[in-house]
mmCIF file of C-alpha atoms in Angstrom:
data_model
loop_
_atom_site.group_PDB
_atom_site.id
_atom_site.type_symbol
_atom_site.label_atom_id
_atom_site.label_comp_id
_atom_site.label_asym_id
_atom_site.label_seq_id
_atom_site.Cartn_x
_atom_site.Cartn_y
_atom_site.Cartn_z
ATOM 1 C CA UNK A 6 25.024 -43.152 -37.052
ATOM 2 C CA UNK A 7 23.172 -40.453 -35.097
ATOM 3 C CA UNK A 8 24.840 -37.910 -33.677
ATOM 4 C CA UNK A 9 24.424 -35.914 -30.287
ATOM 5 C CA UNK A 10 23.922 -32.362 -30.055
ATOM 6 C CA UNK A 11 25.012 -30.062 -27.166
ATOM 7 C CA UNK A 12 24.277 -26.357 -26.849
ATOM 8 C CA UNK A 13 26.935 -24.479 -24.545
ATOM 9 C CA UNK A 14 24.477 -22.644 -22.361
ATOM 10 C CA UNK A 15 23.846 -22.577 -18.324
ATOM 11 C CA UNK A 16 20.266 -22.469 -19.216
ATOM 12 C CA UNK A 17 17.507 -24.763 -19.866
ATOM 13 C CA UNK A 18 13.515 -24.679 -20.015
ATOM 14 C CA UNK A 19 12.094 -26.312 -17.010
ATOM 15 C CA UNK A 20 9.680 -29.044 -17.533
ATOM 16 C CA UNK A 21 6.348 -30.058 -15.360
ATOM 17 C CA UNK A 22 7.342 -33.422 -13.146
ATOM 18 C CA UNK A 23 6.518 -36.513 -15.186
ATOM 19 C CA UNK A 24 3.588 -38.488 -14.246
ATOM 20 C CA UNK A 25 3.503 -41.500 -15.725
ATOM 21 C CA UNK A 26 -0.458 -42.446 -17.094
ATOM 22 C CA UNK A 27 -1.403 -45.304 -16.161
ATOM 23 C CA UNK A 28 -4.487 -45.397 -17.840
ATOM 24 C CA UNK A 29 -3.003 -45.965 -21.036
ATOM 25 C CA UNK A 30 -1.612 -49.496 -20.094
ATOM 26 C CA UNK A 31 -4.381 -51.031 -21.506
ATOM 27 C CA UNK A 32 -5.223 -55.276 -21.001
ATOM 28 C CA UNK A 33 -2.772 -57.696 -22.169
ATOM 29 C CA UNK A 34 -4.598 -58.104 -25.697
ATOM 30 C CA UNK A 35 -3.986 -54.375 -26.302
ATOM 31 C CA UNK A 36 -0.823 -53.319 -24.493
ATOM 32 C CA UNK A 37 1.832 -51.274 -26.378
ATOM 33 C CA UNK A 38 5.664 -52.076 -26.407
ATOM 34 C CA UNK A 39 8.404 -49.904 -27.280
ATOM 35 C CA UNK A 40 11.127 -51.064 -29.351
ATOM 36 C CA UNK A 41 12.840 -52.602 -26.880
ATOM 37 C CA UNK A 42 14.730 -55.958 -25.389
ATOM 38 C CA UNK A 43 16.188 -57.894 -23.073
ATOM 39 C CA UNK A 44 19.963 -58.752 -23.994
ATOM 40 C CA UNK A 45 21.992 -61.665 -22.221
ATOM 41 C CA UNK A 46 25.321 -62.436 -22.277
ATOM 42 C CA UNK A 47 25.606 -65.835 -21.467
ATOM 43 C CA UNK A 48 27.392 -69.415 -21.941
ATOM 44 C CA UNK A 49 25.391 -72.466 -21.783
ATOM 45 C CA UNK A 50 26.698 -73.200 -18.186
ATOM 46 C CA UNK A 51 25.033 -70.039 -16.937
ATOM 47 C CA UNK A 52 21.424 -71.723 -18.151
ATOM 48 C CA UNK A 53 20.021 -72.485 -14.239
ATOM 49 C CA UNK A 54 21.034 -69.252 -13.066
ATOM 50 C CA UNK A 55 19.814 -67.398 -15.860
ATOM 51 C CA UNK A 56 16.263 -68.987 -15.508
ATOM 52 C CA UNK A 57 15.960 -67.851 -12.337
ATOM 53 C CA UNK A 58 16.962 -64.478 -13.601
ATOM 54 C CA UNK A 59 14.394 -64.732 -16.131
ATOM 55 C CA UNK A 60 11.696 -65.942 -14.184
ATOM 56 C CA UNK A 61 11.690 -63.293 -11.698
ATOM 57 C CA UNK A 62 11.348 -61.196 -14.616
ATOM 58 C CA UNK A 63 8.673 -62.564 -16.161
ATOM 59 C CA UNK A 64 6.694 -62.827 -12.951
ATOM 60 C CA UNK A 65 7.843 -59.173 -11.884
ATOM 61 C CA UNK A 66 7.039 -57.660 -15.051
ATOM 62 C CA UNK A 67 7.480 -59.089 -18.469
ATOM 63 C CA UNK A 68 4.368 -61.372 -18.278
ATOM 64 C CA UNK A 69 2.022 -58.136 -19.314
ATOM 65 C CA UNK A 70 4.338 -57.248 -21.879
ATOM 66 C CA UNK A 71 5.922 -60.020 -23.368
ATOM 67 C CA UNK A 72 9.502 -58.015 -24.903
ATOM 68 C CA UNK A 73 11.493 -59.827 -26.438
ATOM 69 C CA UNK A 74 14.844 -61.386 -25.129
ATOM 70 C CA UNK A 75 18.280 -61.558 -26.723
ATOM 71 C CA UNK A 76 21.074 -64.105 -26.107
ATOM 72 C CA UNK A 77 24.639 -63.812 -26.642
ATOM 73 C CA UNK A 78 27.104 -65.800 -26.696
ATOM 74 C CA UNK A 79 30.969 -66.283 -27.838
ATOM 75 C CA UNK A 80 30.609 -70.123 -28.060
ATOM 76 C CA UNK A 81 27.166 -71.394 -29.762
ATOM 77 C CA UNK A 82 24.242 -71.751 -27.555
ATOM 78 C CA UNK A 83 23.132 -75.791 -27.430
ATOM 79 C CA UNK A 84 19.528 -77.069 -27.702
ATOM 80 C CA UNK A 85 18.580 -77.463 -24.277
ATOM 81 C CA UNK A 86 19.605 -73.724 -23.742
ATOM 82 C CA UNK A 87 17.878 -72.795 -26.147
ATOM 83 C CA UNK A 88 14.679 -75.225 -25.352
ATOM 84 C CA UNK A 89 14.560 -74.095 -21.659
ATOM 85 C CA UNK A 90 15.195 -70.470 -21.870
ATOM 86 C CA UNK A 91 12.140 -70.221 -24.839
ATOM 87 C CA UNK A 92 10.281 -71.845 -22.337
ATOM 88 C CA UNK A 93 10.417 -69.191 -19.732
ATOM 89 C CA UNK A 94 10.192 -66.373 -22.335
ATOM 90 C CA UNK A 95 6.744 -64.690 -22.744
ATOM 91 C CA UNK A 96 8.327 -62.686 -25.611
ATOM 92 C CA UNK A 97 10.090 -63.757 -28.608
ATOM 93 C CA UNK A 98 13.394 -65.332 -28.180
ATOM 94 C CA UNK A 99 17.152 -64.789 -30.306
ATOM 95 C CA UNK A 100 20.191 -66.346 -30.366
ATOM 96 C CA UNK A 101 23.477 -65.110 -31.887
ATOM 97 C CA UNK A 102 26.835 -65.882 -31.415
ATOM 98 C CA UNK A 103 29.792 -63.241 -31.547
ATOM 99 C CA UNK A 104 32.247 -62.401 -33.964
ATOM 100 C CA UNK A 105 35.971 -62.639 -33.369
ATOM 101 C CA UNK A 106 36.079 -58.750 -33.467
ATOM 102 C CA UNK A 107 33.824 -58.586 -30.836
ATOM 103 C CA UNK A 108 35.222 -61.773 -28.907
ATOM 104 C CA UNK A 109 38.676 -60.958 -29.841
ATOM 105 C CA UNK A 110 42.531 -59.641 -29.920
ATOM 106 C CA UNK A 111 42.384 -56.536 -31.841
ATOM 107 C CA UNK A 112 45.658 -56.104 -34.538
ATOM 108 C CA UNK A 113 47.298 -53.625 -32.120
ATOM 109 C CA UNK A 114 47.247 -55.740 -29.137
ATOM 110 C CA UNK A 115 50.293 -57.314 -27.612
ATOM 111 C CA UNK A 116 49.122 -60.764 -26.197
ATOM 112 C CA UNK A 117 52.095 -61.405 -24.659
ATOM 113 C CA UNK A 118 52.571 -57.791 -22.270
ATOM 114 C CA UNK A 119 48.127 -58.747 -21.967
ATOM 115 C CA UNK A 120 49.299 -62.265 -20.665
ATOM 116 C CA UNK A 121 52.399 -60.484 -18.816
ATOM 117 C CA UNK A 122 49.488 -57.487 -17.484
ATOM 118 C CA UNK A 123 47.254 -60.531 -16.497
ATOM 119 C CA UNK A 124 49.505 -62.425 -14.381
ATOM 120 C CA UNK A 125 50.904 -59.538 -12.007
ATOM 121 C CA UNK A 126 47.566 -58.460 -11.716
ATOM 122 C CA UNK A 127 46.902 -61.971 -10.411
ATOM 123 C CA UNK A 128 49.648 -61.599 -8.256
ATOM 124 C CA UNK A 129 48.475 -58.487 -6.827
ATOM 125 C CA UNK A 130 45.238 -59.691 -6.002
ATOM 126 C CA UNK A 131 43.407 -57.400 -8.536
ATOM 127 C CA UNK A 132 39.834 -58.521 -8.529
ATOM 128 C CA UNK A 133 39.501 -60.967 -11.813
ATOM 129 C CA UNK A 134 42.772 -59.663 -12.465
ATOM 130 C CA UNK A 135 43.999 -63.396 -14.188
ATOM 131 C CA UNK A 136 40.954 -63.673 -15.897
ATOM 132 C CA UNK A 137 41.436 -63.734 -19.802
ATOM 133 C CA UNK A 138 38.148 -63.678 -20.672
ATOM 134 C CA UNK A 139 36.938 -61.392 -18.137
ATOM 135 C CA UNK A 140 38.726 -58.988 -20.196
ATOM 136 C CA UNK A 141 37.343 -59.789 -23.288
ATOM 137 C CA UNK A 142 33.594 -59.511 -21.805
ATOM 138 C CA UNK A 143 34.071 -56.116 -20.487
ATOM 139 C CA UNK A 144 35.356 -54.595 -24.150
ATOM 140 C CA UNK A 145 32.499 -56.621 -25.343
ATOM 141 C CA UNK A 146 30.021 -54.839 -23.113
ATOM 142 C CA UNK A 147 32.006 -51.392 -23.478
ATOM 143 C CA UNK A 148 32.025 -50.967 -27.367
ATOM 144 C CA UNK A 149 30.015 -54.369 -29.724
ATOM 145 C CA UNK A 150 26.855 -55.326 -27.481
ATOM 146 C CA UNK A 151 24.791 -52.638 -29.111
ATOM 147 C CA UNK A 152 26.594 -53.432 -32.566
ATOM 148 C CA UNK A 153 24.985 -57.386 -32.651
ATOM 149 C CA UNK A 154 23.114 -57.835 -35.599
ATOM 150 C CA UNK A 155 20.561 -59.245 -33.792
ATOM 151 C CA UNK A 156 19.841 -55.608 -31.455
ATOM 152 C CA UNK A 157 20.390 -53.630 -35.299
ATOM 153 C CA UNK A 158 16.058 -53.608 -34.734
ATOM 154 C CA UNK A 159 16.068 -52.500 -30.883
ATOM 155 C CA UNK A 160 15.284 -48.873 -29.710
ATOM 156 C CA UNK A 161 16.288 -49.443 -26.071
ATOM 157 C CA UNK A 162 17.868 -51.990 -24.182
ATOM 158 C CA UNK A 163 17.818 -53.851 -20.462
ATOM 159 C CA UNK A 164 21.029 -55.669 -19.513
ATOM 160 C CA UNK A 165 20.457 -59.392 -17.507
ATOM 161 C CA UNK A 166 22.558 -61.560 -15.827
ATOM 162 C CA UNK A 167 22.726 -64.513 -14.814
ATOM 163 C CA UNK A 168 22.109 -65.631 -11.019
ATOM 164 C CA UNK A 169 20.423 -61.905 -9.868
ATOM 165 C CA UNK A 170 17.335 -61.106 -8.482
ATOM 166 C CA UNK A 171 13.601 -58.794 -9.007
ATOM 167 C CA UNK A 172 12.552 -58.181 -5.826
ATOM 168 C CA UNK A 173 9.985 -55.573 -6.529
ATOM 169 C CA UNK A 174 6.554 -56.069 -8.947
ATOM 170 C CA UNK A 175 7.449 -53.144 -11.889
ATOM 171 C CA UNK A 176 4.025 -52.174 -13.059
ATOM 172 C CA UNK A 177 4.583 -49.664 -15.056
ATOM 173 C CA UNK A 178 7.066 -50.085 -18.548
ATOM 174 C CA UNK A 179 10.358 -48.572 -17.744
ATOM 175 C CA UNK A 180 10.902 -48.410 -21.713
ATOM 176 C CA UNK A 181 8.166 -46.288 -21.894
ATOM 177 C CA UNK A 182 9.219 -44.132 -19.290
ATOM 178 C CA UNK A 183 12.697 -43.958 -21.509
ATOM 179 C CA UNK A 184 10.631 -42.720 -24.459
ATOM 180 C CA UNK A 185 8.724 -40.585 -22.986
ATOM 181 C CA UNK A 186 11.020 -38.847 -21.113
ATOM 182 C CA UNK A 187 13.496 -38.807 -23.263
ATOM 183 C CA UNK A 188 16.337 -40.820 -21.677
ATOM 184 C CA UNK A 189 19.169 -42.054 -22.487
ATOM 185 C CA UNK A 190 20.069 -43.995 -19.544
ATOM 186 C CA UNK A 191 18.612 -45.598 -16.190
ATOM 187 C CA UNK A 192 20.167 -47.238 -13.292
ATOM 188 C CA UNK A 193 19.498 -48.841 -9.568
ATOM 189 C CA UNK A 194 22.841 -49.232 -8.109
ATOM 190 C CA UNK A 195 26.470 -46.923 -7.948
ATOM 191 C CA UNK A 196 29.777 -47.688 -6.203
ATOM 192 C CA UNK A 197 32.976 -46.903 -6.313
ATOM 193 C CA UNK A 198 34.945 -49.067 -8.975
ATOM 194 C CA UNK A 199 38.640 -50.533 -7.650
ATOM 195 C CA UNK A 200 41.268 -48.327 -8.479
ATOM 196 C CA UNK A 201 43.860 -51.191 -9.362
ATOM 197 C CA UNK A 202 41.742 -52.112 -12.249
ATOM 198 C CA UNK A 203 41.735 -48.729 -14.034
ATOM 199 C CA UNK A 204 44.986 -46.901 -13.243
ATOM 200 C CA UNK A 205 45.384 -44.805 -16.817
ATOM 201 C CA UNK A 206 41.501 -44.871 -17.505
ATOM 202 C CA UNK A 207 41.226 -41.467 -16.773
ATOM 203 C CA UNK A 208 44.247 -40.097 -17.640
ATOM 204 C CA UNK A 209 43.314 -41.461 -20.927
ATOM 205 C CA UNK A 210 40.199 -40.114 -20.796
ATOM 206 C CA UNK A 211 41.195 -36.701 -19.976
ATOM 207 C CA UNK A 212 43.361 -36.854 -23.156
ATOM 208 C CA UNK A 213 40.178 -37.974 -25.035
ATOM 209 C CA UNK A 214 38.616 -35.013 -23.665
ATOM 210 C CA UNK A 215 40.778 -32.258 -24.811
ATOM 211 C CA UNK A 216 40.968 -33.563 -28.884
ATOM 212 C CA UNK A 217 37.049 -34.592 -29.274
ATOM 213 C CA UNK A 218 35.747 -31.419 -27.167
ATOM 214 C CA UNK A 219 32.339 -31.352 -29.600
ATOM 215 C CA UNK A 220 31.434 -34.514 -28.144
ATOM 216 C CA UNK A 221 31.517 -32.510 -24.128
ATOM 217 C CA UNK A 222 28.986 -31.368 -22.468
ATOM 218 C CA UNK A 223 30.438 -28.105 -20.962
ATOM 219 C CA UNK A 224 31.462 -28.483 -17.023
ATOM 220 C CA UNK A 225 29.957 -25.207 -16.644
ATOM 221 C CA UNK A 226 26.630 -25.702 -17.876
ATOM 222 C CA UNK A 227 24.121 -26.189 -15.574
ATOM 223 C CA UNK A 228 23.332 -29.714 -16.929
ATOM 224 C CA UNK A 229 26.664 -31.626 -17.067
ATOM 225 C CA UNK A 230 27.112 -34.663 -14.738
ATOM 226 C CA UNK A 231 31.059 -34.157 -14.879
ATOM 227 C CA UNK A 232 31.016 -33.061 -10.930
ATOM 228 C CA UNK A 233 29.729 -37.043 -10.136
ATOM 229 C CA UNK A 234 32.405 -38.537 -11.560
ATOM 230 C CA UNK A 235 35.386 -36.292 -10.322
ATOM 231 C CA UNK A 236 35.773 -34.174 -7.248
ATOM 232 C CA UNK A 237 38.295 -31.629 -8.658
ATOM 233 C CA UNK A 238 37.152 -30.065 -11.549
ATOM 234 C CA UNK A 239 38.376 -33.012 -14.203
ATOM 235 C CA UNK A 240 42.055 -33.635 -12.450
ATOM 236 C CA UNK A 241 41.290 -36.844 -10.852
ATOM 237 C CA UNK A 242 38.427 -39.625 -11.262
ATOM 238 C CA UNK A 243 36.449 -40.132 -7.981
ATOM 239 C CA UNK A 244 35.940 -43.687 -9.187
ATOM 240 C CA UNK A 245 31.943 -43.206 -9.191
ATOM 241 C CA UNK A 246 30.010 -45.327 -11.615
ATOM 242 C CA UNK A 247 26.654 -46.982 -12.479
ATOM 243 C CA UNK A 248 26.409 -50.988 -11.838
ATOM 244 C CA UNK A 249 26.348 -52.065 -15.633
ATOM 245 C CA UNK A 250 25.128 -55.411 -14.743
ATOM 246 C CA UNK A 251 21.452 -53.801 -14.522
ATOM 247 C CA UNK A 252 21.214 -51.125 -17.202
ATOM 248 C CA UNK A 253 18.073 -49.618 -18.776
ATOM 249 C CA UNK A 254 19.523 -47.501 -21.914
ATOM 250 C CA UNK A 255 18.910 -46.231 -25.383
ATOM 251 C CA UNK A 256 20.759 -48.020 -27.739
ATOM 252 C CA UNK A 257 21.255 -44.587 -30.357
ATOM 253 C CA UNK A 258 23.198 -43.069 -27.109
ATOM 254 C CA UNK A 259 25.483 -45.900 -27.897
ATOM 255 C CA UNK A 260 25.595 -45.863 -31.596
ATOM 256 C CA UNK A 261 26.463 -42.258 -31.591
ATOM 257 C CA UNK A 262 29.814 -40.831 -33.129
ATOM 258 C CA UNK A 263 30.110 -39.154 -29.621
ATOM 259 C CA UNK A 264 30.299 -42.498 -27.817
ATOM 260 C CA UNK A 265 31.706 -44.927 -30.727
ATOM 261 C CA UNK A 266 34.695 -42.276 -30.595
ATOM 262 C CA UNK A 267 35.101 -42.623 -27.006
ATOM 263 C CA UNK A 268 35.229 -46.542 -27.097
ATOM 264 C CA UNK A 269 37.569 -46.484 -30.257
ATOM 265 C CA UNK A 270 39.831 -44.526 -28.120
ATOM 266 C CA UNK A 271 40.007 -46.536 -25.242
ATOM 267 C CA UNK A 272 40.198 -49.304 -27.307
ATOM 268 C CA UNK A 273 43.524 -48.319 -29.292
ATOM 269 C CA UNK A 274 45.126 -47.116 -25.615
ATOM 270 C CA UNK A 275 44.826 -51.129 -24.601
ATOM 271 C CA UNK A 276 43.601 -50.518 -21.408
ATOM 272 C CA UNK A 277 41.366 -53.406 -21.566
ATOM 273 C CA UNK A 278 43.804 -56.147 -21.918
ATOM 274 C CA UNK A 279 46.625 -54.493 -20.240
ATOM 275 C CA UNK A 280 44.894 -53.305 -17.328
ATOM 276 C CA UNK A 281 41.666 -54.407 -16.360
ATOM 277 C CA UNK A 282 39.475 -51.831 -17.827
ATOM 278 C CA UNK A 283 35.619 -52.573 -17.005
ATOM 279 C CA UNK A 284 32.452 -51.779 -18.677
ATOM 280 C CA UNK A 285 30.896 -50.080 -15.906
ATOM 281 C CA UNK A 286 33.361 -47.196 -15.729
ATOM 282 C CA UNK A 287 33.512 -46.725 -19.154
ATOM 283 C CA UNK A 288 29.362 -46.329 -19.551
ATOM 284 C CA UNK A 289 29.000 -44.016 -17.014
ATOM 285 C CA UNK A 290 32.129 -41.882 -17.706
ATOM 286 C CA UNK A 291 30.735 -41.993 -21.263
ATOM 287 C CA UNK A 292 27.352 -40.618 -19.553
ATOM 288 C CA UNK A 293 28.867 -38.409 -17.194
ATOM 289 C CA UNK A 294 30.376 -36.350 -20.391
ATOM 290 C CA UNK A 295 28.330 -36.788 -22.680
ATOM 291 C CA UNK A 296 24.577 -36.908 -21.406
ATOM 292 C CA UNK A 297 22.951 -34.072 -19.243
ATOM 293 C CA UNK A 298 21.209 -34.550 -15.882
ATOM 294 C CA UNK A 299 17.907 -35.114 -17.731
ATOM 295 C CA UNK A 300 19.025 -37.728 -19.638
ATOM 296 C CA UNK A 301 19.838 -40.566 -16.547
ATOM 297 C CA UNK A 302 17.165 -41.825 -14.688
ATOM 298 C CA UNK A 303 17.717 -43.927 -10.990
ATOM 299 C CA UNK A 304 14.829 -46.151 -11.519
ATOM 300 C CA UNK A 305 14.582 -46.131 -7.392
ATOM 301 C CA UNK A 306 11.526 -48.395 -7.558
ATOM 302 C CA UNK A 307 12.899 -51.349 -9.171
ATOM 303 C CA UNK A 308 14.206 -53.686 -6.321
ATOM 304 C CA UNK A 309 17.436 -55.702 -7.953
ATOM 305 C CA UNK A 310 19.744 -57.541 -6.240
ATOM 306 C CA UNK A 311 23.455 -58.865 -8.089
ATOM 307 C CA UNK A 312 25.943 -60.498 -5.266
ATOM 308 C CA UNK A 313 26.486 -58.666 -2.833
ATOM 309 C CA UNK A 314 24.453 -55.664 -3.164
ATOM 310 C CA UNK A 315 21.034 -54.829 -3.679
ATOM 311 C CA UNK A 316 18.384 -51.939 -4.183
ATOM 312 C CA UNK A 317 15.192 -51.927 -2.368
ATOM 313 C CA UNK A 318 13.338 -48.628 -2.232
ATOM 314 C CA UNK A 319 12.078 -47.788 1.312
ATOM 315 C CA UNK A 320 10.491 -44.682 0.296
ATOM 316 C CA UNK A 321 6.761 -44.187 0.484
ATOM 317 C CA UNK A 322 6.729 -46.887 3.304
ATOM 318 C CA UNK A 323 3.721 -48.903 1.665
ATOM 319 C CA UNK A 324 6.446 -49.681 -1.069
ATOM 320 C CA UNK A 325 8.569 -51.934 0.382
ATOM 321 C CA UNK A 326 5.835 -53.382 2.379
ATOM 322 C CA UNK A 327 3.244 -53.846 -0.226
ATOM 323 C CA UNK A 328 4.731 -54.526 -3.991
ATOM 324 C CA UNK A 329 8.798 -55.998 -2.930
ATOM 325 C CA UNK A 330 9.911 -58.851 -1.125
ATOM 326 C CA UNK A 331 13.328 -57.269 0.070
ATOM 327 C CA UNK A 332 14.073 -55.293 3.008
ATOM 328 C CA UNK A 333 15.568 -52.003 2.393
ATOM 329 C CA UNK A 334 17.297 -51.713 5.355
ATOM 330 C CA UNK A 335 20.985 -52.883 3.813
ATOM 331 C CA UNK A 336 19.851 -50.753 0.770
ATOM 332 C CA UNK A 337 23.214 -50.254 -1.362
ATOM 333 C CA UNK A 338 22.133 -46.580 -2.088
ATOM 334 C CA UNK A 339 22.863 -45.813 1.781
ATOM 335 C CA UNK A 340 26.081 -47.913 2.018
ATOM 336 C CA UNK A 341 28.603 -45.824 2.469
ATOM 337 C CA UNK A 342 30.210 -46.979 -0.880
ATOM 338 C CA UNK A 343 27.422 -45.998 -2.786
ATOM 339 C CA UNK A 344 27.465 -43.091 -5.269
ATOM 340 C CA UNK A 345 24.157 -42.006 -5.152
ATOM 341 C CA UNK A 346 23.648 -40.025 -2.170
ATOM 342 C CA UNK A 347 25.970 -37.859 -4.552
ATOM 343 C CA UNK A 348 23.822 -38.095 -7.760
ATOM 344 C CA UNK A 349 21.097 -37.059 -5.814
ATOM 345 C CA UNK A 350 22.745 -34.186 -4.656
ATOM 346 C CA UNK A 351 24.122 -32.896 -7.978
ATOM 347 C CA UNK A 352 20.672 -33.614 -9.819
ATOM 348 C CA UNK A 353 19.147 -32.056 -6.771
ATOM 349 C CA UNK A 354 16.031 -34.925 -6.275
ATOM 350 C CA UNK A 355 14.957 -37.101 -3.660
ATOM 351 C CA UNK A 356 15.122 -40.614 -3.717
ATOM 352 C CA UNK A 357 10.706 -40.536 -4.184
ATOM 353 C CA UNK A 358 10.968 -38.114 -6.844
ATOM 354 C CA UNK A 359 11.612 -41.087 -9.010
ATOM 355 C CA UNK A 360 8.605 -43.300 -7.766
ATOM 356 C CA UNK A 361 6.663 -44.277 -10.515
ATOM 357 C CA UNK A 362 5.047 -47.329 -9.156
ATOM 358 C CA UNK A 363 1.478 -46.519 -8.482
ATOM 359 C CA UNK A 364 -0.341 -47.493 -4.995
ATOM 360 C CA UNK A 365 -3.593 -49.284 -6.009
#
């Protein structure tokens, strides 16, 4: 396991703005990939949305570098999955199936308050709030993705789903820009999560807090992201968090003893099956105490769209114009649910400081 490493100091050494070079990119018989992949969680029902997902991809990106993808699934994948997803995939292709610890009651669990949990959250018209296995994806995503056998190999990841959309060409390799920069996480959407789905998250969290302090990046220091997930110093959760369903991340953030103690702790509260805990709050809380400012990345220039909200950078003008086919104007990161205007506030950027694409 690695471990992370904090120093308790308001100061850090300022570095020159990264420029990414493009003139190492090479031709497609000499291109360099990171240690990186696509991962999927899918059923075989999900195969015509997915290859949409895929092929916008592929044609946005993946055709000049050919990374690998990596399918998951709690039922086994059938031949014609298998077949037609292959087919789209420039890079090598992986199937694995999930154990029932990942896919799964754990011990401690009592099914019958979960079943209890799930139908008056039905009741209460809790968003997926009947949904067994709803539940069981988001502590997959939260604590075993990264854990697969099959991603034991991978340096980095990028989450895709099913059914969503790249509406911008990506010409430069985001996993390189993770390398090279040194991140541990990258994003393209925020929003507020629903509080009915999470009502002892942070209460739990706050308890998690005060017996694993070595795994806290001090609120004072000049680098902690604490002030974008709460607006009172740590009493209350502001309900910020990072879209998980797009996610650009390093996969030793995940395996660390920082963030493996984190989901272990969550885990044994229940929270998952007797609320509705979700993956996306747990990841970014997870980054918001654990990571520093420098480590998260809003990859701006990416346009993504995932029902009902989209990113589509407006900023230079020639980008939207020249290398997307969305129009920024109902841009999620100026909704008024969006938590980014806030990010970029606390990080103190502008939405073109993180412009990578290159005008040709």
């Amino acid at each position: 396991m690695s471990h992370l490493i904090f120093y308790n100091s308001n100061t850090y050494e300022k570095q020159a703005p990264y420029k990414y070079d493009y003139e190492r990119q090479g031709n497609d018989s000499t291109i360099h990939r990171e240690n990186a992949a696509f991962v999927v969680l899918a059923r075989n029902s999900d195969l015509n949305g997915l290859r949409e997902s895929m092929q916008m991809m592929e044609d946005r990106f993946n055709h000049k570098y050919h990374y690998p993808w990596v399918f998951l699934n709690n039922e086994p994948f059938d031949e014609k999955f298998k077949q037609y997803t292959t087919g789209l995939a420039s890079g090598k292709t992986y199937y694995g199936e999930l154990s029932h610890e990942m896919w799964g009651y754990p011990d401690w669990i009592d099914q019958q308050k979960a079943e209890e949990s799930r139908g008056a959250m039905e009741a209460a018209q809790v968003i997926y709030g009947g949904l067994e296995s709803y539940r069981h994806m988001c502590r997959f995503q939260s604590g075993f993705f990264f854990r697969h056998p099959l991603m034991e190999q991978f340096d980095y990841y990028w989450r895709v789903e099913p059914d969503v959309k790249f509406t911008c060409d990506i010409e430069y390799d985001p996993f390189r820009v993770m390398r090279e920069k040194d991140l541990k996480y990258g994003f393209t959407i925020s929003l507020h999560e629903y509080e009915n789905t999470i009502p002892t998250l942070w209460e739990t969290t706050k308890r998690f807090m005060e017996e694993y302090p070595q795994h806290i990046v001090p609120t004072n220091h000049s680098e902690s992201l604490m002030k974008w997930i709460t607006n009172d110093g740590g009493n209350t959760y502001n309900l910020c968090h990072f879209w998980s369903n797009f996610e650009i991340g390093s996969l030793a953030f995940l395996r660390s003893q920082a963030y493996l103690d984190y989901f272990n702790y969550l885990d044994k509260a229940g929270g998952f099956f007797y609320e509705r805990w979700g993956d996306a709050p747990v990841h970014s809380i997870a980054v918001a105490m654990m990571l520093k400012k420098s480590d998260v990345h809003f990859f701006y220039d990416i346009g993504y769209f995932h029902n009902p909200f989209k990113n589509c950078p407006s900023e230079p003008s020639w980008l939207p114009i020249e290398k997307c086919s969305c129009d920024p104007v109902d841009s999620m990161d100026n909704h008024f649910w969006s938590c980014t205007p806030q990010f970029l506030e606390l990080v103190n950027k502008r939405r073109s400081d993180f412009v990578i694409t290159k005008r040709y």
